[in-house]
Amino acid sequence: MLILLTNDDGIHSAGLRILAEQVSTLGRVVVVAPDRERSAVGHALTLHAPLRAHEHQPDWWAVDGTPTDCVSLGIHGLLKATPDMVISGINRGANMGDDLTYSGTVAAAMEATLMGVPAFAMSLDSSDFTAEAFQWAARVARTMAVTVCEHGLPADTFLNVNVPAGRPNGIRLTRQGKRIYEGAVVQKSDPRGNDYYWIGAGELSFQDLDGTDFNAVEAGDVSVTPLHLDLTNYAALERLRQWQMSADFLADGDVEADE
Ligand SMILES: [Mg+2]
């Protein structure tokens, strides 16, 4: 088995190193990861600058791009082969609820899915990110890799796995939960008396809804959420049909370029 690993915390992250150790028993592991922290870059793709890859040690590539760049470059440029699986993580901190679209960790798994490669994202919900703290999550990752290899994944589907701190109680299938962002922007003054703003420094909480990722991890369980790329809200589609949207913008004749 050929497994491609990436993350958004950068190639020197303890979570990535322990993940590589755990899954290396399953086959050849190739790491293609950002050369620095790239958390919260979402699904960003570098289109207007060259990318450079440096092989730190055999099969460990540091790229000056985003997690999505790493998956794309890894598969099309460095491996020159389609891996059997892509695993992204293990992230320093959970990726649950409405946080998912900010996450570079989750986006890397999404990118692999776009390329038809089975993938999952791994995140650790903890405030301790020492090598020891990642041990249980790395074991979970190995089990997930074996399970995904055995069963495959439904088309256009990838998994978002979140692991609680310490020894998990068990494992649960979940749905995406609901984040509560309070005081989303903090305003302060710098030493020169000028205002500055900091996003994401406010209190974070979540709605305690049954069956959600937050709910499972809060109870000490590993959360496994199947995600897909189609963001269409099908229920809303039915409701919006009742709008009977008008195309009356056509009634004023052609725009200038068409004349
Ligand atoms: Mg991160």
Tab-separated table of C-alpha atoms and ligand atoms in Angstrom:
chain	number	residue	atom	x	y	z
A	1	MET	CA	0.000	0.000	0.000
A	2	LEU	CA	1.186	3.509	-0.872
A	3	ILE	CA	0.006	6.144	1.617
A	4	LEU	CA	0.416	9.893	1.125
A	5	LEU	CA	0.459	11.973	4.315
A	6	THR	CA	0.041	15.701	4.646
A	7	ASN	CA	-1.133	18.231	7.244
A	8	ASP	CA	-1.607	21.945	7.772
A	9	ASP	CA	0.591	22.356	10.865
A	10	GLY	CA	3.760	21.946	8.832
A	11	ILE	CA	6.259	19.177	8.219
A	12	HIS	CA	7.864	19.506	11.677
A	13	SER	CA	4.624	18.856	13.556
A	14	ALA	CA	4.725	16.038	16.124
A	15	GLY	CA	1.272	14.874	15.003
A	16	LEU	CA	2.506	14.202	11.463
A	17	ARG	CA	5.625	12.352	12.636
A	18	ILE	CA	3.675	10.031	14.942
A	19	LEU	CA	1.062	9.420	12.261
A	20	ALA	CA	3.838	8.416	9.858
A	21	GLU	CA	5.324	6.033	12.432
A	22	GLN	CA	1.987	4.328	13.073
A	23	VAL	CA	0.893	3.836	9.453
A	24	SER	CA	4.356	2.892	8.160
A	25	THR	CA	3.585	-0.690	9.176
A	26	LEU	CA	0.863	-0.727	6.478
A	27	GLY	CA	3.063	0.076	3.490
A	28	ARG	CA	5.225	2.795	1.963
A	29	VAL	CA	4.529	6.187	3.459
A	30	VAL	CA	5.367	9.373	1.557
A	31	VAL	CA	5.016	12.703	3.347
A	32	VAL	CA	4.345	15.866	1.338
A	33	ALA	CA	3.574	18.655	3.789
A	34	PRO	CA	3.785	22.453	4.025
A	35	ASP	CA	7.205	23.735	5.089
A	36	ARG	CA	5.513	25.905	7.755
A	37	GLU	CA	2.247	26.258	9.651
A	38	ARG	CA	-0.645	26.652	7.205
A	39	SER	CA	-3.617	26.181	9.520
A	40	ALA	CA	-6.924	27.775	8.518
A	41	VAL	CA	-6.002	28.234	4.853
A	42	GLY	CA	-8.989	26.093	3.868
A	43	HIS	CA	-8.941	24.723	0.321
A	44	ALA	CA	-6.544	27.390	-0.997
A	45	LEU	CA	-4.597	26.463	-4.124
A	46	THR	CA	-1.481	28.340	-5.273
A	47	LEU	CA	-2.066	29.346	-8.892
A	48	HIS	CA	0.051	32.473	-9.337
A	49	ALA	CA	3.428	31.479	-7.915
A	50	PRO	CA	5.815	28.570	-8.436
A	51	LEU	CA	6.023	25.842	-5.813
A	52	ARG	CA	9.253	24.375	-4.552
A	53	ALA	CA	9.660	21.000	-2.869
A	54	HIS	CA	12.618	20.013	-0.737
A	55	GLU	CA	13.230	16.375	0.229
A	56	HIS	CA	14.352	16.631	3.885
A	57	GLN	CA	14.909	12.903	4.137
A	58	PRO	CA	13.831	10.071	1.833
A	59	ASP	CA	10.064	10.261	1.193
A	60	TRP	CA	9.670	13.416	3.327
A	61	TRP	CA	8.946	16.457	1.137
A	62	ALA	CA	8.504	20.010	2.429
A	63	VAL	CA	6.575	22.291	0.056
A	64	ASP	CA	6.234	26.077	0.245
A	65	GLY	CA	2.516	25.817	-0.444
A	66	THR	CA	-0.825	24.958	1.114
A	67	PRO	CA	-2.081	21.507	2.180
A	68	THR	CA	-4.149	21.363	-1.025
A	69	ASP	CA	-1.004	22.193	-3.039
A	70	CYS	CA	0.789	19.351	-1.239
A	71	VAL	CA	-1.820	16.773	-2.247
A	72	SER	CA	-1.900	17.985	-5.834
A	73	LEU	CA	1.879	18.255	-6.148
A	74	GLY	CA	2.388	14.996	-4.269
A	75	ILE	CA	0.172	12.977	-6.567
A	76	HIS	CA	0.925	14.655	-9.894
A	77	GLY	CA	4.499	15.816	-9.387
A	78	LEU	CA	6.438	13.951	-6.731
A	79	LEU	CA	4.910	10.474	-6.478
A	80	LYS	CA	3.994	10.265	-10.158
A	81	ALA	CA	1.616	7.543	-8.973
A	82	THR	CA	-1.814	7.495	-7.414
A	83	PRO	CA	-1.569	6.589	-3.729
A	84	ASP	CA	-3.986	4.084	-2.254
A	85	MET	CA	-4.884	6.549	0.463
A	86	VAL	CA	-4.307	10.095	1.675
A	87	ILE	CA	-4.316	10.887	5.393
A	88	SER	CA	-4.193	14.491	6.596
A	89	GLY	CA	-3.099	15.336	10.140
A	90	ILE	CA	-2.893	14.690	12.946
A	91	ASN	CA	-3.995	18.266	13.474
A	92	ARG	CA	-3.214	20.266	16.590
A	93	GLY	CA	-6.801	20.890	17.655
A	94	ALA	CA	-10.222	19.645	16.646
A	95	ASN	CA	-11.886	20.316	13.290
A	96	MET	CA	-15.595	20.038	13.928
A	97	GLY	CA	-18.878	21.738	13.123
A	98	ASP	CA	-18.703	24.987	11.178
A	99	ASP	CA	-14.903	25.106	11.485
A	100	LEU	CA	-14.482	22.566	8.698
A	101	THR	CA	-14.298	24.928	5.746
A	102	TYR	CA	-11.512	26.939	7.420
A	103	SER	CA	-9.435	23.836	7.960
A	104	GLY	CA	-6.424	23.083	5.774
A	105	THR	CA	-6.358	19.595	7.309
A	106	VAL	CA	-9.876	18.800	6.126
A	107	ALA	CA	-9.335	20.506	2.741
A	108	ALA	CA	-6.346	18.269	1.995
A	109	ALA	CA	-8.562	15.199	2.397
A	110	MET	CA	-11.138	16.930	0.211
A	111	GLU	CA	-8.549	17.518	-2.498
A	112	ALA	CA	-7.616	13.833	-2.488
A	113	THR	CA	-11.296	12.957	-2.847
A	114	LEU	CA	-11.527	15.245	-5.897
A	115	MET	CA	-8.756	13.106	-7.390
A	116	GLY	CA	-10.614	9.906	-6.592
A	117	VAL	CA	-8.253	8.835	-3.791
A	118	PRO	CA	-9.756	7.533	-0.513
A	119	ALA	CA	-8.908	10.014	2.221
A	120	PHE	CA	-9.534	11.033	5.770
A	121	ALA	CA	-8.599	13.938	8.039
A	122	MET	CA	-7.353	13.367	11.610
A	123	SER	CA	-7.536	15.958	14.376
A	124	LEU	CA	-6.810	15.867	18.106
A	125	ASP	CA	-9.046	17.819	20.470
A	126	SER	CA	-6.556	18.724	23.170
A	127	SER	CA	-4.537	21.559	24.618
A	128	ASP	CA	-1.527	19.250	24.977
A	129	PHE	CA	0.297	18.647	21.695
A	130	THR	CA	3.378	16.819	22.917
A	131	ALA	CA	4.371	13.656	21.067
A	132	GLU	CA	2.760	11.566	23.841
A	133	ALA	CA	-0.549	13.384	23.453
A	134	PHE	CA	-0.851	12.232	19.826
A	135	GLN	CA	-0.328	8.530	20.592
A	136	TRP	CA	-3.985	7.503	20.858
A	137	ALA	CA	-4.979	9.531	17.817
A	138	ALA	CA	-2.197	7.865	15.807
A	139	ARG	CA	-3.511	4.447	16.803
A	140	VAL	CA	-7.005	5.511	15.746
A	141	ALA	CA	-5.556	6.663	12.408
A	142	ARG	CA	-3.983	3.280	11.822
A	143	THR	CA	-7.270	1.504	12.550
A	144	MET	CA	-9.123	3.924	10.254
A	145	ALA	CA	-6.596	3.313	7.466
A	146	VAL	CA	-7.069	-0.450	7.750
A	147	THR	CA	-10.864	-0.076	7.818
A	148	VAL	CA	-10.963	2.275	4.817
A	149	CYS	CA	-8.626	-0.051	2.914
A	150	GLU	CA	-10.890	-3.005	3.658
A	151	HIS	CA	-14.238	-1.377	2.815
A	152	GLY	CA	-13.342	1.494	0.496
A	153	LEU	CA	-15.347	4.723	0.745
A	154	PRO	CA	-18.587	5.717	-0.987
A	155	ALA	CA	-18.027	7.883	-4.106
A	156	ASP	CA	-17.166	11.554	-3.435
A	157	THR	CA	-16.958	10.845	0.290
A	158	PHE	CA	-14.161	11.347	2.781
A	159	LEU	CA	-13.978	11.053	6.543
A	160	ASN	CA	-13.407	13.693	9.163
A	161	VAL	CA	-12.027	12.021	12.295
A	162	ASN	CA	-11.704	13.864	15.609
A	163	VAL	CA	-10.098	12.250	18.634
A	164	PRO	CA	-10.572	13.399	22.243
A	165	ALA	CA	-7.592	13.992	24.529
A	166	GLY	CA	-6.320	10.908	26.305
A	167	ARG	CA	-7.673	7.382	25.967
A	168	PRO	CA	-10.914	7.400	23.951
A	169	ASN	CA	-13.960	5.537	25.305
A	170	GLY	CA	-15.010	4.286	21.885
A	171	ILE	CA	-15.832	5.365	18.359
A	172	ARG	CA	-19.024	6.921	16.954
A	173	LEU	CA	-20.376	7.832	13.534
A	174	THR	CA	-21.516	11.439	13.682
A	175	ARG	CA	-22.887	14.375	11.712
A	176	GLN	CA	-21.368	17.831	11.464
A	177	GLY	CA	-22.253	19.944	14.507
A	178	LYS	CA	-22.867	23.627	15.056
A	179	ARG	CA	-20.189	26.019	16.320
A	180	ILE	CA	-20.999	29.127	18.374
A	181	TYR	CA	-18.552	31.964	17.673
A	182	GLU	CA	-18.638	34.647	20.358
A	183	GLY	CA	-16.564	37.817	20.286
A	184	ALA	CA	-15.195	36.670	16.948
A	185	VAL	CA	-12.959	39.733	16.596
A	186	VAL	CA	-10.900	41.118	19.490
A	187	GLN	CA	-9.891	44.797	19.244
A	188	LYS	CA	-6.868	46.129	21.152
A	189	SER	CA	-4.287	48.881	20.922
A	190	ASP	CA	-0.669	48.323	19.916
A	191	PRO	CA	2.250	50.042	21.801
A	192	ARG	CA	2.014	52.998	19.404
A	193	GLY	CA	-1.634	53.520	20.228
A	194	ASN	CA	-2.997	52.184	16.951
A	195	ASP	CA	-5.907	49.752	16.934
A	196	TYR	CA	-5.383	46.199	15.816
A	197	TYR	CA	-7.809	43.339	15.454
A	198	TRP	CA	-7.445	39.641	16.101
A	199	ILE	CA	-9.800	37.104	14.537
A	200	GLY	CA	-10.518	33.851	16.316
A	201	ALA	CA	-9.317	34.919	19.767
A	202	GLY	CA	-12.811	35.007	21.308
A	203	GLU	CA	-14.576	32.310	23.293
A	204	LEU	CA	-15.568	29.239	21.297
A	205	SER	CA	-18.406	26.947	22.237
A	206	PHE	CA	-20.826	24.647	20.425
A	207	GLN	CA	-24.450	23.624	20.401
A	208	ASP	CA	-24.772	20.347	22.281
A	209	LEU	CA	-26.773	18.447	19.657
A	210	ASP	CA	-27.249	14.680	19.680
A	211	GLY	CA	-25.356	12.746	17.071
A	212	THR	CA	-22.869	15.504	16.291
A	213	ASP	CA	-19.065	15.498	16.188
A	214	PHE	CA	-18.877	17.924	19.151
A	215	ASN	CA	-21.219	15.735	21.163
A	216	ALA	CA	-19.168	12.572	20.608
A	217	VAL	CA	-15.779	14.135	21.383
A	218	GLU	CA	-17.193	15.910	24.462
A	219	ALA	CA	-18.305	12.464	25.715
A	220	GLY	CA	-14.777	11.097	25.174
A	221	ASP	CA	-15.484	9.191	21.965
A	222	VAL	CA	-13.721	9.304	18.608
A	223	SER	CA	-15.967	11.066	16.081
A	224	VAL	CA	-16.095	9.868	12.462
A	225	THR	CA	-18.129	12.082	10.110
A	226	PRO	CA	-18.583	11.174	6.449
A	227	LEU	CA	-18.363	14.346	4.358
A	228	HIS	CA	-18.963	15.005	0.699
A	229	LEU	CA	-18.023	17.750	-1.687
A	230	ASP	CA	-21.518	18.697	-2.790
A	231	LEU	CA	-22.507	21.742	-0.712
A	232	THR	CA	-25.969	21.965	-2.294
A	233	ASN	CA	-28.738	22.361	0.250
A	234	TYR	CA	-31.320	20.061	-1.335
A	235	ALA	CA	-34.064	20.961	1.137
A	236	ALA	CA	-33.573	24.657	0.282
A	237	LEU	CA	-33.712	23.852	-3.421
A	238	GLU	CA	-37.303	22.682	-3.017
A	239	ARG	CA	-38.228	25.814	-1.052
A	240	LEU	CA	-36.507	28.194	-3.475
A	241	ARG	CA	-38.481	26.718	-6.383
A	242	GLN	CA	-41.490	28.438	-4.828
A	243	TRP	CA	-39.819	31.795	-5.460
A	244	GLN	CA	-40.414	31.294	-9.195
A	245	MET	CA	-37.438	33.513	-9.871
A	246	SER	CA	-37.970	36.013	-12.653
A	247	ALA	CA	-35.562	36.517	-15.546
A	248	ASP	CA	-36.900	40.044	-16.106
A	249	PHE	CA	-33.298	41.322	-16.328
A	250	LEU	CA	-33.508	40.075	-19.931
A	251	ALA	CA	-36.389	42.419	-20.775
A	252	ASP	CA	-34.261	45.591	-21.114
A	253	GLY	CA	-32.555	44.373	-24.266
A	254	ASP	CA	-28.934	43.434	-24.941
A	255	VAL	CA	-25.955	44.801	-22.989
A	256	GLU	CA	-23.516	46.964	-24.941
A	257	ALA	CA	-20.951	44.296	-25.727
A	258	ASP	CA	-23.625	42.201	-27.494
A	259	GLU	CA	-24.712	45.032	-29.796
B	1	MG	MG	-3.645	22.965	11.959
